[in-house]
Every structure is written in C-alpha cells, then in structure tokens.
Amino acid sequence: MRSLPFALFTRLIPVTLVFLAIQRTVCANYPVAGVAIQVVLALAAGAGAGAGSERGAFAGFAMGMMYDLGVGTPLGLTALAYGLAGLTSGYVLSITPEPQWWLAAIFVAIGSAVGEMAIPVVKFLTGQEGWLNDRLIVVIPIVAAAATLLSPICVPLGRWCAGAKRRTWRAIPDE
Amino acid sequence: MLSRLSRRRVVVLLILTSLLLITLDRRGNNAIIDKARQAFAVVLRPFDVAADAVSKPIANAWYGITHYDDVKDENEALRDQLENQKGAEIEAQTAITKYYELLKLYRLNSVHNYKSVFAQVVGEAPSNFQNTVEITVGTRDGIAVGMPVTDGAGLIGKVTKVYPDRSVVMLITDPQFSVQAQVLSTLDLDAASSTTTTPNTAPSGRSLDSTTSTSTSTTTTTTPPINATTTTTVPGQVDAAASGTTTSSSSTTTSTLPDLTVRRETGVIEGQGSDRPLLFSLIDDTALTNVKVGDRVETAGGADSLAPQSIPIGTITSVTRRLGSRSPIVEVEPNASLTQLNFVSVVLFVPNQAAI
C-alpha cells in the first residue's frame, strides 16, 4: 500500500485535474434535467468505497480542495463535502473487505448524495442562505444516480488515486 | 499515519480544517488564497482546453441531430421577430438620442457614461449550488470585482472573481446577489397612444410649421406636460424644416400621449436560485399600490449601489400579498435569458466597496 502523500502527488492530483476539466466543460455545459452531474464527487465517493473511510475522506478532501481552487467556491466548502462523501462511502468496507460491484455502487451513490447535500448545508451554516430548497429533491437523486453509473470506473480509479490495494479475504495462517 | 487515526478523529480533523479555510477565505483579501487560485487556474487551463476540444464537436453533432427541427423553427421565428423590430428600432434610436442629450444637459449619471468591455461566456457553473458563468476578460482588460455585467436585454450579474484573462460572474438569480433597483410606473398607460390620422393637423392647436414634411408619412408624438414635439424621420425622408420648404403631405399620423405621471419606487432585488424569479423588496411598503404586474424594474444607482442607474433588470410578474404582513412578495422575471448567454458586456463601473 502506497503512502497517501505519495499517491496524492503522483496519482490523485493528475486524475482529479482531468475529472475537474470534464466537470467544468462537459458536465457544466450539458446538464441533465438542469442538474450538473458531479464527476469529481463520484471519484471522491469511489475513493472511499475502494480505499476505506479514512483514506477516502482524505482523498475526497484533497479533491474538494482542488475543486474549490478551480471553480471559485469558498475554499474548504467543497473539500468538507467531498471528504464526507469519501468517509460515508468507505463504510462499505466495514461490511465486507471485498464488496461486490453493486454494493460498492450503492455506497458510492449514498456517499455522493451525502456530499452533494452537505454543500447547501455548509453554505447555510456559513451564512449563504437560499440553497436549501425543494430543488434538492431533483438534484440529489440525479447526482447519486450518475455516481452509481460511474462507480465501475470511479471505485478502482479512486482506490488507485488513494494509494490503496484491493482488499481480499486471507486464510488464517497455520501455526 | 492514517492507520493511527480513528474514523472519529478523521471527521473532526476534516471539519476543523475546512471551517478554518472557509473562515479565512470568507474574510476576503487573502493574498495567499488568491495567488493559489490564480496558479491553479493556470495549471487547469490546458486540461480545460483539451476537454473542451474533445467534447464540443461530439456535443455539437449530437445537438444538431436531436434538435434540428427546433433550431429550424426557432430560426424562422427569430426572422419574423427581427422584421417586426425594425420599425420599432427607428423610434427607439430617436428616443435614445434625446435621452443622451437630456443626460448630458442635466449632468446625470447613467450607465451610458461608462465604458464597457465585451466578453464571451465560456463556461457555466460546474456546481449545482452556484449561479455563475465564466467570461473571457480579466484584469488585463480593466475588469475589477464588483463590476456589473449586462447583455443586450439587461443586467445579468456582477463580477465576483477576476483573473488575468478571465472572470467569474455571479448571476442575478444567485441567492447571494442583491442590487438596489427601482420600478418606474406610469399611472395611465392604457390611455396612451390614441392615434389619429389627420392631414396637416397639429394636436392641441399647435402649429405644424416646424414639423411639416414632404414624406408620405410623419409620426409626431406630443406629450403635453413636456410640451415638446418629436418627429421621427424614416429612411428616405426629407426634413422639410431643414430644407426650408413647407409642403403638404399626404398624411400625418399624430399620437397624443396623456398627462403621464411617472412614479418611482425603490427597493432591493435579490436572487432566489436558478429557474426562479427575482425577489423585489420595496423600501417603502406603503408604495405598494403604485407597483403592478408588468412594470419595468431597473437599477436605481446611487453612491452605495452595485451598478449605475437605468440598467434594465426585468418585469414584475406577480405581486402577492401575505396575510398578517404588510410587505408582499413582488417577483420579477429577468429580461436577460440567463440560460443562453453568449456575448456579454462588463460595464467599467467600480462600485463602492460596501456594495461589493
């Protein structure tokens, strides 16, 4: 297993730059039902589902920081939301060390929903009111559904970015 | 290191770090964060360009295939609209010229006193909780934070972040956006424009000597309180007064406006999120009877305002009274089509720091 700082500079930053560029161009200009698909969030949730809560949280935090720097949102806001996304989706590894693809997809969806929901909540708590409204009923399911569809790519890629290896069951060694 | 941190400690660490960063960023004037953003923008630019270059042809082809009929219909509708606008444009140009003269005469401050820089919208907000667009001008073009941005139809937002060659514009629908605005309403609009066709007849017994023309049609608009006569010259028309000849024309169309009383009510316009109308809060609640659906809303100007006076914002679409409250909900539909922005103009008006 690579250390997170090593993976951060050699894997996470370049991959996130590519995802961020896709987010800023493709996802922003071609929304689905008026909702921008969040690919960086899906990657953060994928990192959690692939590498566990702790690594997922730090990877999500780093991705969120890059998002804040690139998009112009208050620094730390998206970082916190994406960190929570990575943390939440990482709970799948508490259930089983080797989750099936559909189980990982479900947790990626849950993590994405938590991350997307956290943004207006944090905005509200920091005095930027007006975003906690009925539009969330449309936004959250679409973002979560998109993350589910992207999970077959985002989970292995997120795991690689977080410097983790796929966990497997191990037999107890003989005495 | 991570293995030594429990999940709870990770959460606490993340939350504390984030709150510290948010606090630092929101306090503003943080040179380190600003420089980090600028440096990151430079790093991200090649990735953006590459992603755009790859995605655009595919997206355009897909759009062309799926929306061909819509585009064709829209094109025809726009052609019709353009034809209808041609006549109105001539009248409007005359009115604008006179408006400039009056502004100059009374040394009034308006948007027309400021230069503007044209820009193209290159990107929309990638987040679902941010109503912003990115434009192609920045500090190199004289852009500064707080400057109002307009398109052909009216105000679209204000500059919130500036980089050397690009800027981020917060749209008027963003819940964080607010600007001082005013409603200009006339008391008797219905009675306006009573049109008669009277050869060589001036309204209110005025002499037509100065406005007689040799053309086939002359439109004269008289507003009694102002006591002025406006002659609109259509292409190919000869100004009889200038040439010194007075001839009888075949017909003169005279529009007489009633005694117009223009009421001005000021307040604050705020965004409510995308796909929602703007919210207009009047400063004087007792002025409600003067505000009605269909009234135009424009920027109010003033020392602490974000924008100079007279930039159109939108039209009042509903005035809803609330039980138990004096203040009603006044909703305004923006003039500008915020979902289809392409070319915009940044007014080089630096607002007071308090307004930003």
Coordinates of C-alpha atoms in Angstrom, one line a residue:
Chain A
M1 CA 0.0 0.0 0.0
R2 CA 1.4 3.4 -1.0
S3 CA 1.5 6.3 1.4
L4 CA -1.2 8.8 0.8
P5 CA 1.2 11.8 0.3
F6 CA 3.0 9.8 -2.5
A7 CA -0.3 8.8 -4.1
L8 CA -1.6 12.4 -3.7
F9 CA 1.1 13.9 -5.9
T10 CA 1.6 11.2 -8.4
R11 CA -1.9 9.9 -8.9
L12 CA -4.7 11.9 -7.2
I13 CA -3.7 15.4 -8.5
P14 CA -3.4 14.5 -12.2
V15 CA -6.5 12.3 -12.2
T16 CA -8.5 15.0 -10.4
L17 CA -7.3 17.6 -12.8
V18 CA -8.7 15.6 -15.7
F19 CA -12.0 15.0 -13.9
L20 CA -12.2 18.7 -12.9
A21 CA -11.7 19.7 -16.5
I22 CA -14.5 17.3 -17.5
Q23 CA -16.7 18.8 -14.7
R24 CA -16.0 22.4 -15.8
T25 CA -16.6 21.8 -19.5
V26 CA -18.8 18.8 -20.3
C27 CA -20.9 18.5 -17.1
A28 CA -21.4 22.2 -16.7
N29 CA -22.4 22.8 -20.3
Y30 CA -24.6 19.8 -20.7
P31 CA -26.7 19.4 -17.6
V32 CA -29.2 16.5 -17.2
A33 CA -32.7 17.9 -16.4
G34 CA -31.0 21.2 -15.3
V35 CA -28.6 19.4 -12.9
A36 CA -24.9 19.3 -13.4
I37 CA -23.5 15.7 -13.0
Q38 CA -20.7 15.7 -10.4
V39 CA -17.9 13.5 -11.6
V40 CA -15.3 14.7 -9.1
L41 CA -17.8 13.9 -6.3
A42 CA -18.3 10.4 -7.8
L43 CA -14.5 10.0 -7.8
A44 CA -14.3 11.1 -4.2
A45 CA -17.0 8.6 -3.2
G46 CA -15.3 6.0 -5.3
A47 CA -12.1 6.5 -3.5
G48 CA -13.9 5.9 -0.2
A49 CA -15.6 2.8 -1.5
G50 CA -12.3 1.5 -2.8
A51 CA -9.9 2.5 -0.2
G52 CA -11.9 2.8 3.0
S53 CA -13.3 5.6 5.1
E54 CA -10.1 7.2 6.3
R55 CA -8.2 7.3 3.0
G56 CA -11.5 8.1 1.2
A57 CA -12.0 11.1 3.5
F58 CA -8.5 12.5 2.9
A59 CA -8.7 11.8 -0.8
G60 CA -12.1 13.4 -1.0
F61 CA -10.8 16.4 1.0
A62 CA -7.9 16.9 -1.4
M63 CA -10.2 16.6 -4.5
G64 CA -12.6 19.1 -2.9
M65 CA -9.8 21.5 -2.3
M66 CA -8.8 21.3 -5.9
Y67 CA -12.5 21.8 -6.9
D68 CA -12.7 24.9 -4.6
L69 CA -9.5 26.3 -6.2
G70 CA -10.6 25.6 -9.7
V71 CA -14.3 26.6 -9.5
G72 CA -14.0 29.5 -7.2
T73 CA -16.3 28.2 -4.4
P74 CA -15.2 29.2 -0.8
L75 CA -12.0 27.3 0.0
G76 CA -12.8 24.4 2.3
L77 CA -16.5 24.2 1.5
T78 CA -16.4 21.5 -1.2
A79 CA -13.4 19.9 0.5
L80 CA -15.5 19.3 3.6
A81 CA -18.5 18.0 1.5
Y82 CA -16.3 15.6 -0.6
G83 CA -14.4 14.5 2.5
L84 CA -17.7 13.5 4.0
A85 CA -18.6 11.7 0.7
G86 CA -15.4 9.7 0.9
L87 CA -15.9 8.9 4.5
T88 CA -19.5 7.8 4.1
S89 CA -18.9 5.6 1.0
G90 CA -16.0 4.0 2.8
Y91 CA -18.3 2.3 5.3
V92 CA -18.9 -0.4 2.6
L93 CA -15.5 -1.8 3.6
S94 CA -16.8 -2.2 7.2
I95 CA -19.4 -4.6 5.9
T96 CA -17.1 -6.6 3.7
P97 CA -13.4 -6.2 2.7
E98 CA -14.3 -7.3 -0.8
P99 CA -17.6 -5.7 -1.8
Q100 CA -19.5 -6.8 -4.9
W101 CA -19.7 -4.2 -7.6
W102 CA -23.4 -3.4 -6.9
L103 CA -22.7 -3.0 -3.2
A104 CA -19.9 -0.6 -3.9
A105 CA -22.2 1.2 -6.4
I106 CA -24.9 1.7 -3.7
F107 CA -22.4 3.1 -1.2
V108 CA -20.9 5.4 -3.9
A109 CA -24.5 6.7 -4.5
I110 CA -25.0 7.2 -0.8
G111 CA -21.7 8.9 -0.4
S112 CA -22.4 11.2 -3.4
A113 CA -25.8 12.1 -2.0
V114 CA -24.3 12.9 1.4
G115 CA -21.6 15.0 -0.3
E116 CA -24.0 16.9 -2.6
M117 CA -26.4 17.5 0.4
A118 CA -23.5 18.7 2.5
I119 CA -22.8 21.7 0.2
P120 CA -26.0 23.6 0.8
V121 CA -26.0 22.7 4.4
V122 CA -22.4 24.0 4.9
K123 CA -23.4 27.1 2.9
F124 CA -26.3 27.7 5.1
L125 CA -24.2 27.3 8.2
T126 CA -21.7 29.8 6.9
G127 CA -24.3 32.3 6.2
Q128 CA -25.0 31.7 2.5
E129 CA -28.7 31.1 2.6
G130 CA -31.1 30.3 -0.2
W131 CA -29.8 26.9 -1.4
L132 CA -31.7 24.6 1.0
N133 CA -34.9 24.5 -1.1
D134 CA -37.1 22.0 -3.0
R135 CA -34.7 21.8 -5.9
L136 CA -32.6 19.4 -3.8
I137 CA -35.3 16.8 -4.4
V138 CA -34.3 16.8 -8.1
V139 CA -30.6 17.5 -7.7
I140 CA -29.6 14.8 -5.1
P141 CA -31.2 11.8 -6.9
I142 CA -29.7 12.8 -10.3
V143 CA -26.2 13.3 -8.8
A144 CA -26.5 10.0 -6.9
A145 CA -27.8 8.1 -10.0
A146 CA -25.0 9.4 -12.1
A147 CA -22.4 8.4 -9.4
T148 CA -23.9 4.9 -9.4
L149 CA -23.4 4.6 -13.2
L150 CA -19.9 6.0 -12.9
S151 CA -18.9 3.7 -10.0
P152 CA -17.4 0.9 -12.1
I153 CA -14.8 3.4 -13.2
C154 CA -14.6 5.6 -10.1
V155 CA -14.1 2.8 -7.5
P156 CA -11.0 1.3 -9.0
L157 CA -9.7 4.7 -10.1
G158 CA -10.4 6.2 -6.7
R159 CA -8.7 3.3 -4.9
W160 CA -5.6 3.7 -7.1
C161 CA -5.6 7.5 -6.5
A162 CA -5.8 6.9 -2.7
G163 CA -2.8 4.6 -2.9
A164 CA -4.7 1.5 -1.7
K165 CA -4.8 -2.0 -2.9
R166 CA -7.8 -4.1 -3.4
R167 CA -8.5 -6.0 -0.1
T168 CA -9.1 -9.7 -0.2
W169 CA -10.0 -12.4 2.3
R170 CA -7.0 -14.1 3.8
A171 CA -6.8 -17.5 5.3
I172 CA -5.6 -17.7 8.8
P173 CA -2.0 -18.9 8.6
D174 CA -1.3 -22.3 10.2
E175 CA 0.6 -22.4 13.4
Chain B
M1 CA -0.2 7.9 9.8
L2 CA -3.8 7.3 8.6
S3 CA -4.0 3.9 10.3
R4 CA -3.3 5.6 13.6
L5 CA -6.2 8.0 13.2
S6 CA -9.6 6.7 14.2
R7 CA -12.6 7.5 12.0
R8 CA -13.9 9.9 14.5
R9 CA -10.6 11.8 14.6
V10 CA -10.6 12.0 10.8
V11 CA -14.0 13.6 10.8
V12 CA -13.1 16.1 13.5
L13 CA -9.8 16.9 11.7
L14 CA -11.6 17.4 8.3
I15 CA -14.3 19.6 9.8
L16 CA -11.9 21.8 11.7
T17 CA -9.6 22.3 8.8
S18 CA -12.5 23.0 6.4
L19 CA -14.0 25.6 8.8
L20 CA -10.7 27.3 9.2
L21 CA -10.2 27.5 5.5
I22 CA -13.8 28.7 4.9
T23 CA -13.3 31.4 7.6
L24 CA -10.0 32.5 6.1
D25 CA -11.5 32.7 2.6
R26 CA -14.7 34.4 3.5
R27 CA -12.8 37.1 5.4
G28 CA -11.5 38.2 2.0
N29 CA -8.3 40.0 0.9
N30 CA -6.3 36.8 1.5
A31 CA -3.4 37.2 -0.9
I32 CA -2.2 33.6 -0.4
I33 CA -5.5 32.1 -1.3
D34 CA -5.9 34.4 -4.3
K35 CA -2.5 33.5 -5.6
A36 CA -3.2 29.8 -5.1
R37 CA -6.4 30.2 -7.1
Q38 CA -4.6 32.0 -9.9
A39 CA -1.8 29.5 -10.0
F40 CA -4.3 26.6 -10.1
A41 CA -6.2 28.3 -12.9
V42 CA -3.0 28.3 -14.9
V43 CA -2.4 24.6 -14.3
L44 CA -6.0 23.7 -15.0
R45 CA -6.3 25.7 -18.3
P46 CA -4.6 23.1 -20.6
F47 CA -6.9 20.4 -19.2
D48 CA -10.0 22.6 -19.7
V49 CA -8.9 23.4 -23.3
A50 CA -8.3 19.7 -24.0
A51 CA -11.6 18.6 -22.5
D52 CA -13.5 21.3 -24.4
A53 CA -11.8 20.4 -27.7
V54 CA -12.7 16.8 -27.4
S55 CA -16.3 17.3 -26.1
K56 CA -17.5 20.2 -28.2
P57 CA -17.6 18.5 -31.6
I58 CA -19.3 15.5 -30.2
A59 CA -21.9 17.6 -28.3
N60 CA -22.5 19.8 -31.3
A61 CA -23.1 16.9 -33.6
W62 CA -25.4 15.3 -31.1
Y63 CA -27.3 18.6 -30.7
G64 CA -27.5 19.1 -34.4
I65 CA -29.1 15.6 -34.9
T66 CA -31.5 15.8 -32.0
H67 CA -32.6 19.4 -32.2
Y68 CA -32.5 20.1 -36.0
D69 CA -36.3 20.8 -36.2
D70 CA -36.3 23.0 -33.1
V71 CA -33.4 25.1 -34.5
K72 CA -35.1 25.5 -37.8
D73 CA -38.4 26.6 -36.2
E74 CA -36.5 29.0 -33.9
N75 CA -34.7 30.5 -36.8
E76 CA -37.9 31.2 -38.6
A77 CA -39.5 32.7 -35.5
L78 CA -36.4 34.9 -35.0
R79 CA -36.5 36.2 -38.6
D80 CA -40.2 37.2 -38.1
Q81 CA -39.3 38.9 -34.8
L82 CA -36.4 40.8 -36.4
E83 CA -38.7 42.1 -39.2
N84 CA -41.2 43.3 -36.5
Q85 CA -38.4 45.0 -34.6
K86 CA -37.1 47.0 -37.5
G87 CA -39.8 49.6 -37.3
A88 CA -39.6 49.9 -33.5
E89 CA -35.8 50.3 -33.7
I90 CA -36.0 53.6 -35.6
E91 CA -38.3 55.1 -32.9
A92 CA -36.2 53.7 -30.1
Q93 CA -33.0 55.2 -31.6
T94 CA -34.5 58.6 -31.7
A95 CA -35.7 58.3 -28.1
I96 CA -32.2 57.2 -27.0
T97 CA -30.5 60.1 -28.7
K98 CA -32.8 62.5 -26.9
Y99 CA -32.2 60.7 -23.7
Y100 CA -28.5 61.1 -24.1
E101 CA -28.9 64.8 -24.7
L102 CA -31.0 65.2 -21.6
L103 CA -28.5 63.2 -19.5
K104 CA -25.7 65.5 -20.8
L105 CA -27.8 68.6 -20.3
Y106 CA -28.6 67.8 -16.6
R107 CA -25.2 66.1 -16.0
L108 CA -27.0 62.9 -14.8
N109 CA -25.1 59.8 -14.0
S110 CA -26.1 56.7 -16.0
V111 CA -24.8 53.5 -17.5
H112 CA -24.1 55.3 -20.7
N113 CA -21.5 57.5 -19.1
Y114 CA -19.3 54.4 -18.5
K115 CA -17.2 52.4 -21.0
S116 CA -17.8 48.8 -21.3
V117 CA -15.8 45.7 -22.4
F118 CA -17.3 43.0 -24.4
A119 CA -16.7 39.4 -23.5
Q120 CA -17.8 35.9 -24.3
V121 CA -19.3 33.4 -21.9
V122 CA -17.1 30.3 -21.9
G123 CA -18.3 28.3 -19.1
E124 CA -21.2 27.8 -16.7
A125 CA -21.1 26.9 -13.1
P126 CA -20.0 23.3 -12.6
S127 CA -21.7 23.1 -9.2
N128 CA -25.4 22.8 -8.6
F129 CA -25.3 25.4 -5.8
Q130 CA -23.7 28.3 -7.6
N131 CA -25.2 30.5 -10.3
T132 CA -22.1 31.8 -12.1
V133 CA -20.6 32.0 -15.5
E134 CA -17.1 32.5 -16.7
I135 CA -16.2 35.2 -19.2
T136 CA -13.2 35.8 -21.4
V137 CA -12.0 39.1 -19.9
G138 CA -10.0 39.8 -16.8
T139 CA -7.7 42.2 -15.1
R140 CA -5.7 42.8 -18.3
D141 CA -8.9 44.3 -19.8
G142 CA -9.5 46.5 -16.8
I143 CA -12.1 44.3 -15.1
A144 CA -12.4 44.5 -11.3
V145 CA -14.5 42.7 -8.7
G146 CA -18.0 44.2 -8.3
M147 CA -18.5 45.5 -11.9
P148 CA -21.9 45.0 -13.3
V149 CA -22.3 42.7 -16.3
T150 CA -25.1 43.1 -18.9
D151 CA -26.2 41.6 -22.1
G152 CA -28.4 43.1 -24.8
A153 CA -31.5 42.6 -22.6
G154 CA -30.4 43.8 -19.3
L155 CA -28.4 43.2 -16.1
I156 CA -27.1 39.6 -15.8
G157 CA -24.9 39.8 -12.7
K158 CA -21.7 41.1 -11.2
V159 CA -18.0 40.2 -11.3
T160 CA -17.0 38.2 -8.2
K161 CA -13.6 36.9 -9.1
V162 CA -11.0 38.2 -11.5
Y163 CA -8.0 36.5 -13.0
P164 CA -5.6 38.0 -15.6
D165 CA -7.6 36.7 -18.6
R166 CA -10.9 35.6 -17.3
S167 CA -13.5 36.5 -14.7
V168 CA -16.3 34.8 -12.8
V169 CA -19.7 36.5 -12.9
M170 CA -22.3 35.8 -10.2
L171 CA -25.7 35.8 -12.0
I172 CA -28.6 37.8 -10.6
T173 CA -30.5 34.6 -9.8
D174 CA -27.9 33.6 -7.2
P175 CA -29.3 33.9 -3.7
Q176 CA -26.2 35.9 -2.7
F177 CA -26.9 38.5 -5.3
S178 CA -28.7 41.8 -4.5
V179 CA -28.8 45.2 -6.1
Q180 CA -30.7 48.4 -5.5
A181 CA -33.5 48.7 -8.0
Q182 CA -36.3 51.0 -8.9
V183 CA -39.7 50.5 -10.5
L184 CA -40.8 53.1 -13.0
S185 CA -44.6 53.0 -13.4
T186 CA -46.9 55.3 -15.2
L187 CA -50.4 55.9 -13.8
D188 CA -52.3 55.9 -17.1
L189 CA -50.8 53.6 -19.6
D190 CA -54.0 52.4 -21.2
A191 CA -55.0 55.8 -22.4
A192 CA -51.7 56.2 -24.1
S193 CA -51.2 56.2 -27.9
S194 CA -54.5 57.4 -29.1
T195 CA -53.7 57.5 -32.8
T196 CA -55.4 59.6 -35.4
T197 CA -54.7 60.3 -39.0
T198 CA -55.2 64.0 -39.6
P199 CA -53.6 65.6 -42.6
N200 CA -51.6 68.7 -41.6
T201 CA -53.4 68.9 -38.2
A202 CA -51.4 69.5 -35.1
P203 CA -52.6 68.4 -31.7
S204 CA -53.7 71.0 -29.2
G205 CA -53.8 73.7 -31.8
R206 CA -50.0 73.7 -32.3
S207 CA -48.6 75.0 -35.4
L208 CA -47.2 72.4 -37.7
D209 CA -44.8 74.7 -39.4
S210 CA -41.7 73.2 -37.9
T211 CA -42.7 69.6 -38.4
T212 CA -44.3 69.6 -41.8
S213 CA -42.5 67.2 -44.2
T214 CA -42.7 66.1 -47.7
S215 CA -42.7 62.5 -46.9
T216 CA -45.7 60.2 -47.3
S217 CA -45.9 59.6 -43.5
T218 CA -44.8 61.6 -40.5
T219 CA -45.2 60.3 -36.9
T220 CA -45.5 63.1 -34.4
T221 CA -45.7 62.3 -30.7
T222 CA -46.7 65.0 -28.3
T223 CA -46.5 64.9 -24.6
P224 CA -48.4 67.9 -23.2
P225 CA -46.7 68.3 -19.9
I226 CA -43.3 68.4 -21.5
N227 CA -44.8 70.5 -24.3
A228 CA -42.5 69.1 -26.9
T229 CA -42.9 67.7 -30.4
T230 CA -40.9 64.8 -31.7
T231 CA -40.6 64.0 -35.3
T232 CA -39.4 60.6 -36.3
T233 CA -37.5 60.5 -39.6
V234 CA -37.8 57.4 -41.5
P235 CA -35.2 56.4 -44.1
G236 CA -35.6 58.3 -47.3
Q237 CA -37.5 61.1 -45.7
V238 CA -36.5 64.7 -46.4
D239 CA -36.5 67.1 -43.5
A240 CA -38.7 70.0 -44.7
A241 CA -37.7 72.3 -41.9
A242 CA -34.1 71.9 -42.7
S243 CA -34.5 72.4 -46.4
G244 CA -36.7 75.5 -45.8
T245 CA -39.6 74.2 -47.8
T246 CA -43.1 73.7 -46.4
T247 CA -45.2 71.3 -48.4
S248 CA -48.4 69.5 -47.8
S249 CA -48.0 65.8 -47.1
S250 CA -50.4 63.1 -47.9
S251 CA -51.0 62.1 -44.3
T252 CA -49.6 62.8 -40.9
T253 CA -50.1 60.3 -38.1
T254 CA -50.3 62.0 -34.7
S255 CA -50.0 60.2 -31.4
T256 CA -51.0 62.1 -28.4
L257 CA -49.9 60.8 -25.0
P258 CA -51.9 61.7 -21.9
D259 CA -50.5 63.6 -19.0
L260 CA -48.0 60.9 -17.8
T261 CA -47.2 60.8 -14.2
V262 CA -44.2 58.6 -13.7
R263 CA -43.8 57.1 -10.2
R264 CA -40.5 55.8 -9.0
E265 CA -40.4 53.2 -6.2
T266 CA -37.0 51.9 -5.0
G267 CA -36.1 48.7 -3.3
V268 CA -33.7 45.8 -3.5
I269 CA -33.7 43.0 -6.0
E270 CA -32.4 39.6 -4.8
G271 CA -31.9 36.3 -6.5
Q272 CA -33.7 33.1 -5.4
G273 CA -31.8 30.5 -7.3
S274 CA -31.8 29.3 -10.8
D275 CA -35.2 28.8 -12.6
R276 CA -36.8 31.1 -10.0
P277 CA -37.9 34.7 -10.4
L278 CA -36.1 37.5 -8.6
L279 CA -37.5 38.9 -5.4
F280 CA -38.1 42.6 -5.1
S281 CA -38.3 44.2 -1.7
L282 CA -39.6 47.7 -1.6
I283 CA -38.1 50.2 0.8
D284 CA -41.4 51.9 1.4
D285 CA -44.2 49.3 1.9
T286 CA -46.9 52.0 1.6
A287 CA -45.9 52.4 -2.0
L288 CA -47.4 49.0 -3.0
T289 CA -50.4 50.4 -4.7
N290 CA -48.1 52.0 -7.2
V291 CA -46.4 48.7 -8.2
K292 CA -48.2 46.4 -10.5
V293 CA -47.7 43.5 -12.8
G294 CA -45.9 44.5 -16.0
D295 CA -44.0 47.4 -14.5
R296 CA -40.3 47.6 -15.6
V297 CA -37.6 47.3 -13.0
E298 CA -34.1 48.8 -13.5
T299 CA -31.1 49.6 -11.4
A300 CA -31.5 52.5 -9.1
G301 CA -27.9 53.7 -9.0
G302 CA -26.7 55.8 -6.1
A303 CA -23.4 56.1 -4.1
D304 CA -23.7 52.6 -2.5
S305 CA -25.2 50.8 -5.4
L306 CA -23.6 48.0 -7.3
A307 CA -24.5 49.4 -10.7
P308 CA -25.2 52.8 -12.3
Q309 CA -28.7 53.9 -12.8
S310 CA -31.0 52.7 -15.6
I311 CA -29.7 49.2 -16.5
P312 CA -32.9 47.2 -17.2
I313 CA -33.4 44.2 -14.9
G314 CA -36.8 42.7 -15.7
T315 CA -40.5 42.9 -15.5
I316 CA -42.8 42.4 -12.5
T317 CA -44.7 39.2 -12.9
S318 CA -46.5 38.9 -9.7
V319 CA -47.4 40.9 -6.6
T320 CA -48.7 38.6 -3.9
R321 CA -49.9 39.9 -0.6
R322 CA -49.3 37.8 2.5
L323 CA -51.7 37.5 5.4
G324 CA -50.5 39.2 8.5
S325 CA -47.7 41.1 6.8
R326 CA -47.5 44.5 5.2
S327 CA -44.8 43.5 2.8
P328 CA -46.0 41.5 -0.2
I329 CA -43.9 39.2 -2.4
V330 CA -43.0 41.0 -5.6
E331 CA -41.5 38.7 -8.2
V332 CA -39.5 39.9 -11.2
E333 CA -38.7 38.0 -14.3
P334 CA -35.3 38.9 -15.6
N335 CA -35.1 40.4 -19.1
A336 CA -31.9 38.5 -19.9
S337 CA -32.1 34.9 -20.8
L338 CA -29.6 33.6 -18.3
T339 CA -29.5 30.1 -19.6
Q340 CA -28.5 31.1 -23.1
L341 CA -25.8 33.7 -22.5
N342 CA -23.1 34.1 -25.2
F343 CA -21.8 37.6 -25.5
V344 CA -22.0 40.0 -22.6
S345 CA -20.6 43.4 -21.7
V346 CA -18.9 44.4 -18.5
V347 CA -19.7 48.0 -17.5
L348 CA -16.4 49.6 -16.2
F349 CA -18.2 51.0 -13.2
V350 CA -16.3 50.4 -10.0
P351 CA -18.9 50.3 -7.2
N352 CA -18.4 51.4 -3.7
Q353 CA -16.6 48.8 -1.6
A354 CA -19.6 48.5 0.6
A355 CA -21.8 47.4 -2.3
I356 CA -19.5 44.5 -3.3

